[in-house]
Amino acid sequence: GAGVSQSPSNKVTEKGKDVELRCDPISGHTALYWYRQSLGQGLEFLIYFQGNSAPDKSGLPSDRFSAERTGGSVSTLTIQRTQQEDSAVYLCASSLTGTPNSGNTIYFGEGSWLTVV
Amino acid sequence: AQRVTQPEKLLSVFKGAPVELKCNYSYSGSPELFWYVQYSRQRLQLLLRHISRESIKGFTADLNKGETSFHLKKPFAQEEDSAMYYCASSGGYQKVTFGTGTKLQVIP
């Protein structure tokens, strides 16, 4: 597709259940980011992939959160044993990157709205 | 590590008044700087980047290396400018770092 695609767009889950959020970046983009945006709040960085490796996962809030990326393309963010405070919009973004000043524009998906009840 | 600071969480201005959204960065080399915007119910999107030296929707931003700033300006605010604005920085091969965002509210 032409843009970053995320699924599901909306997810309501019960506290304690696991959820998986998927991101399809723009074809050819080597960098992939996950962010979280809570109601009325700014962007909270979660994890950054360069290819299939994650050189920066410093933003993952706890060990209940994990992410993987396969084939340098699709990424999955998994939240185990969800809590109500996990309710937020989870944004995925991608960029060409790798070369300074030439490819670092980030393109965002529309987000996955997660509600934990 | 890079840091991007947006000191104002909320900025309210009257329609027709000038707007300045502040952004300071910490990267010591030659950063690549961006402004992103999120309108209500829309995805985050690029507004402008400093290397393009462009004006988008009347907004401009000048890189001031001495002050390590990249403030976003518009001479006359419009109601449709109301949105969340994020400043971002990227240096070398490092990941892009975003500020915490400023909500711009244009009062009719």
Short mmCIF file of C-alpha atoms in Angstrom, two decimals:
data_model
loop_
_atom_site.label_atom_id
_atom_site.label_comp_id
_atom_site.label_asym_id
_atom_site.label_seq_id
_atom_site.Cartn_x
_atom_site.Cartn_y
_atom_site.Cartn_z
CA GLY A 1 0.00 0.00 0.00
CA ALA A 2 0.93 3.64 -0.28
CA GLY A 3 1.06 4.37 3.42
CA VAL A 4 1.72 2.81 6.80
CA SER A 5 -1.06 0.41 7.63
CA GLN A 6 -2.04 -0.68 11.13
CA SER A 7 -4.47 -3.29 12.39
CA PRO A 8 -6.75 -3.57 14.17
CA SER A 9 -7.89 0.03 14.06
CA ASN A 10 -9.89 -0.51 17.26
CA LYS A 11 -9.53 -3.17 19.92
CA VAL A 12 -11.44 -3.61 23.15
CA THR A 13 -10.02 -6.27 25.43
CA GLU A 14 -10.54 -7.49 28.94
CA LYS A 15 -7.98 -6.79 31.61
CA GLY A 16 -5.48 -9.63 31.79
CA LYS A 17 -5.78 -10.71 28.16
CA ASP A 18 -2.94 -10.50 25.63
CA VAL A 19 -3.21 -8.32 22.52
CA GLU A 20 -1.24 -8.12 19.29
CA LEU A 21 -1.05 -5.00 17.17
CA ARG A 22 0.24 -5.18 13.64
CA CYS A 23 2.07 -2.65 11.49
CA ASP A 24 2.79 -2.78 7.77
CA PRO A 25 5.35 -0.08 6.97
CA ILE A 26 5.83 1.60 3.62
CA SER A 27 7.60 -0.79 1.26
CA GLY A 28 11.36 -0.31 1.33
CA HIS A 29 11.46 1.61 4.61
CA THR A 30 14.15 0.19 6.85
CA ALA A 31 13.27 2.08 10.02
CA LEU A 32 10.12 1.34 11.97
CA TYR A 33 8.90 3.00 15.17
CA TRP A 34 6.19 2.30 17.71
CA TYR A 35 4.76 5.12 19.80
CA ARG A 36 1.95 5.40 22.31
CA GLN A 37 -0.40 8.34 22.65
CA SER A 38 -2.68 8.48 25.68
CA LEU A 39 -5.75 10.72 25.79
CA GLY A 40 -4.66 14.33 25.67
CA GLN A 41 -1.00 13.41 25.94
CA GLY A 42 1.94 13.67 23.57
CA LEU A 43 3.92 10.97 21.85
CA GLU A 44 5.58 8.34 24.02
CA PHE A 45 8.38 6.47 22.24
CA LEU A 46 8.27 2.70 22.69
CA ILE A 47 10.72 0.98 20.33
CA TYR A 48 12.73 1.57 17.15
CA PHE A 49 13.67 -1.04 14.57
CA GLN A 50 16.39 -0.75 11.95
CA GLY A 51 15.75 -3.70 9.71
CA ASN A 52 14.86 -6.64 11.94
CA SER A 53 16.91 -5.53 14.91
CA ALA A 54 15.84 -3.14 17.64
CA PRO A 55 18.75 -0.88 18.59
CA ASP A 56 16.52 1.11 20.92
CA LYS A 57 13.80 -0.47 22.99
CA SER A 58 14.23 1.88 25.89
CA GLY A 59 10.65 3.12 25.76
CA LEU A 60 8.91 -0.18 26.43
CA PRO A 61 7.14 0.50 29.75
CA SER A 62 7.41 -3.00 31.22
CA ASP A 63 8.29 -6.58 30.37
CA ARG A 64 4.65 -7.12 29.43
CA PHE A 65 5.45 -5.23 26.23
CA SER A 66 7.42 -6.78 23.38
CA ALA A 67 7.80 -6.23 19.67
CA GLU A 68 9.28 -8.03 16.77
CA ARG A 69 9.87 -7.37 13.13
CA THR A 70 10.34 -10.01 10.48
CA GLY A 71 11.65 -9.84 6.95
CA GLY A 72 12.51 -6.19 7.47
CA SER A 73 8.87 -5.40 6.99
CA VAL A 74 5.86 -6.24 9.17
CA SER A 75 6.08 -5.59 12.89
CA THR A 76 3.96 -6.85 15.75
CA LEU A 77 3.63 -5.18 19.14
CA THR A 78 2.44 -7.57 21.82
CA ILE A 79 1.05 -6.56 25.19
CA GLN A 80 0.66 -9.40 27.67
CA ARG A 81 -1.72 -9.40 30.63
CA THR A 82 -3.17 -6.04 29.64
CA GLN A 83 -3.94 -3.45 32.30
CA GLN A 84 -6.32 -0.52 32.15
CA GLU A 85 -3.41 1.91 32.00
CA ASP A 86 -2.42 0.32 28.69
CA SER A 87 -5.45 1.96 27.08
CA ALA A 88 -4.11 4.34 24.44
CA VAL A 89 -3.57 4.83 20.73
CA TYR A 90 -0.59 2.85 19.51
CA LEU A 91 1.05 4.50 16.53
CA CYS A 92 3.41 2.91 14.08
CA ALA A 93 5.67 4.90 11.76
CA SER A 94 8.34 4.17 9.19
CA SER A 95 11.10 5.98 7.33
CA LEU A 96 13.76 5.24 4.74
CA THR A 97 16.55 6.42 7.03
CA GLY A 98 20.12 5.13 7.14
CA THR A 99 21.64 8.13 5.43
CA PRO A 100 21.89 11.47 7.17
CA ASN A 101 19.80 14.28 5.79
CA SER A 102 18.22 12.23 3.08
CA GLY A 103 15.58 9.90 4.32
CA ASN A 104 14.52 10.50 7.84
CA THR A 105 11.04 11.83 7.20
CA ILE A 106 8.69 9.69 9.24
CA TYR A 107 5.32 8.53 7.94
CA PHE A 108 2.69 7.54 10.47
CA GLY A 109 -0.12 5.07 10.42
CA GLU A 110 -3.59 5.95 11.69
CA GLY A 111 -3.03 4.06 14.90
CA SER A 112 -4.61 1.21 16.80
CA TRP A 113 -7.01 2.37 19.51
CA LEU A 114 -6.72 -0.02 22.44
CA THR A 115 -9.26 0.00 25.26
CA VAL A 116 -8.75 -2.31 28.23
CA VAL A 117 -11.90 -2.84 30.28
CA ALA B 1 21.18 11.04 23.42
CA GLN B 2 19.25 13.61 21.47
CA ARG B 3 16.64 15.65 23.23
CA VAL B 4 13.91 17.87 21.82
CA THR B 5 12.22 20.35 24.11
CA GLN B 6 8.87 22.00 23.52
CA PRO B 7 8.32 24.12 26.61
CA GLU B 8 4.65 24.92 26.04
CA LYS B 9 2.05 22.20 26.43
CA LEU B 10 -0.74 24.54 25.32
CA LEU B 11 -0.64 27.78 23.35
CA SER B 12 -3.80 29.81 22.88
CA VAL B 13 -3.89 32.71 20.44
CA PHE B 14 -6.63 34.77 18.83
CA LYS B 15 -7.39 34.41 15.15
CA GLY B 16 -5.20 36.80 13.18
CA ALA B 17 -2.54 37.00 15.87
CA PRO B 18 1.03 35.81 15.25
CA VAL B 19 2.00 32.33 16.36
CA GLU B 20 5.35 31.03 17.56
CA LEU B 21 5.73 27.44 18.74
CA LYS B 22 9.04 26.95 20.47
CA CYS B 23 11.42 24.06 19.93
CA ASN B 24 14.97 23.50 21.17
CA TYR B 25 17.17 20.53 20.35
CA SER B 26 20.30 19.10 21.90
CA TYR B 27 22.14 17.37 19.04
CA SER B 28 25.64 18.82 18.74
CA GLY B 29 26.25 18.01 15.09
CA SER B 30 24.17 19.02 12.10
CA PRO B 31 20.67 17.77 12.85
CA GLU B 32 17.79 17.25 10.52
CA LEU B 33 14.77 19.03 11.97
CA PHE B 34 11.07 18.62 11.36
CA TRP B 35 7.68 19.87 12.44
CA TYR B 36 4.81 17.39 12.45
CA VAL B 37 1.14 18.24 12.91
CA GLN B 38 -1.86 16.24 14.05
CA TYR B 39 -5.28 17.70 13.31
CA SER B 40 -8.31 16.36 15.14
CA ARG B 41 -9.11 12.79 14.10
CA GLN B 42 -6.29 12.69 11.55
CA ARG B 43 -2.96 10.94 11.50
CA LEU B 44 0.29 12.65 12.37
CA GLN B 45 1.81 14.15 9.25
CA LEU B 46 4.89 16.07 8.25
CA LEU B 47 4.36 19.83 8.15
CA LEU B 48 7.82 20.95 7.12
CA ARG B 49 11.51 20.07 7.34
CA HIS B 50 14.31 22.55 7.67
CA ILE B 51 16.40 21.35 4.72
CA SER B 52 13.53 22.17 2.38
CA ARG B 53 13.40 25.77 3.57
CA GLU B 54 9.76 25.88 2.56
CA SER B 55 6.62 27.56 3.82
CA ILE B 56 3.66 25.25 4.32
CA LYS B 57 0.20 26.62 5.13
CA GLY B 58 1.87 29.92 5.96
CA PHE B 59 4.18 28.33 8.54
CA THR B 60 7.95 28.74 8.46
CA ALA B 61 10.71 27.54 10.74
CA ASP B 62 14.29 28.72 10.84
CA LEU B 63 17.15 26.71 12.22
CA ASN B 64 19.22 28.76 14.66
CA LYS B 65 22.34 26.75 15.44
CA GLY B 66 23.61 29.28 17.95
CA GLU B 67 20.47 28.94 20.05
CA THR B 68 19.85 25.30 18.99
CA SER B 69 16.29 26.28 18.17
CA PHE B 70 13.81 25.53 15.42
CA HIS B 71 10.76 27.61 16.31
CA LEU B 72 7.64 27.37 14.15
CA LYS B 73 6.07 30.68 13.15
CA LYS B 74 3.06 32.00 11.35
CA PRO B 75 2.23 35.72 11.08
CA PHE B 76 -1.58 35.38 11.23
CA ALA B 77 -3.20 32.39 12.90
CA GLN B 78 -6.26 30.77 11.37
CA GLU B 79 -8.88 28.64 13.13
CA GLU B 80 -7.90 25.65 10.99
CA ASP B 81 -4.39 25.82 12.46
CA SER B 82 -5.72 24.45 15.75
CA ALA B 83 -3.91 21.14 16.19
CA MET B 84 -1.16 19.34 18.05
CA TYR B 85 2.33 20.25 16.84
CA TYR B 86 5.44 18.14 17.37
CA CYS B 87 9.02 19.15 16.77
CA ALA B 88 11.45 16.36 15.85
CA SER B 89 15.18 15.98 15.38
CA SER B 90 17.40 13.42 13.72
CA GLY B 91 21.16 13.41 13.71
CA GLY B 92 23.43 11.17 11.70
CA TYR B 93 22.22 7.59 11.91
CA GLN B 94 20.27 8.08 15.11
CA LYS B 95 16.55 7.56 15.33
CA VAL B 96 14.21 10.52 15.04
CA THR B 97 13.39 12.03 18.43
CA PHE B 98 10.15 13.89 19.07
CA GLY B 99 9.32 16.59 21.55
CA THR B 100 6.33 16.27 23.85
CA GLY B 101 4.14 18.41 21.61
CA THR B 102 2.33 21.74 21.86
CA LYS B 103 -1.40 22.03 21.45
CA LEU B 104 -2.24 25.16 19.49
CA GLN B 105 -5.69 26.57 20.11
CA VAL B 106 -6.80 29.42 17.85
CA ILE B 107 -9.64 31.37 19.39
CA PRO B 108 -12.16 32.80 16.90
#
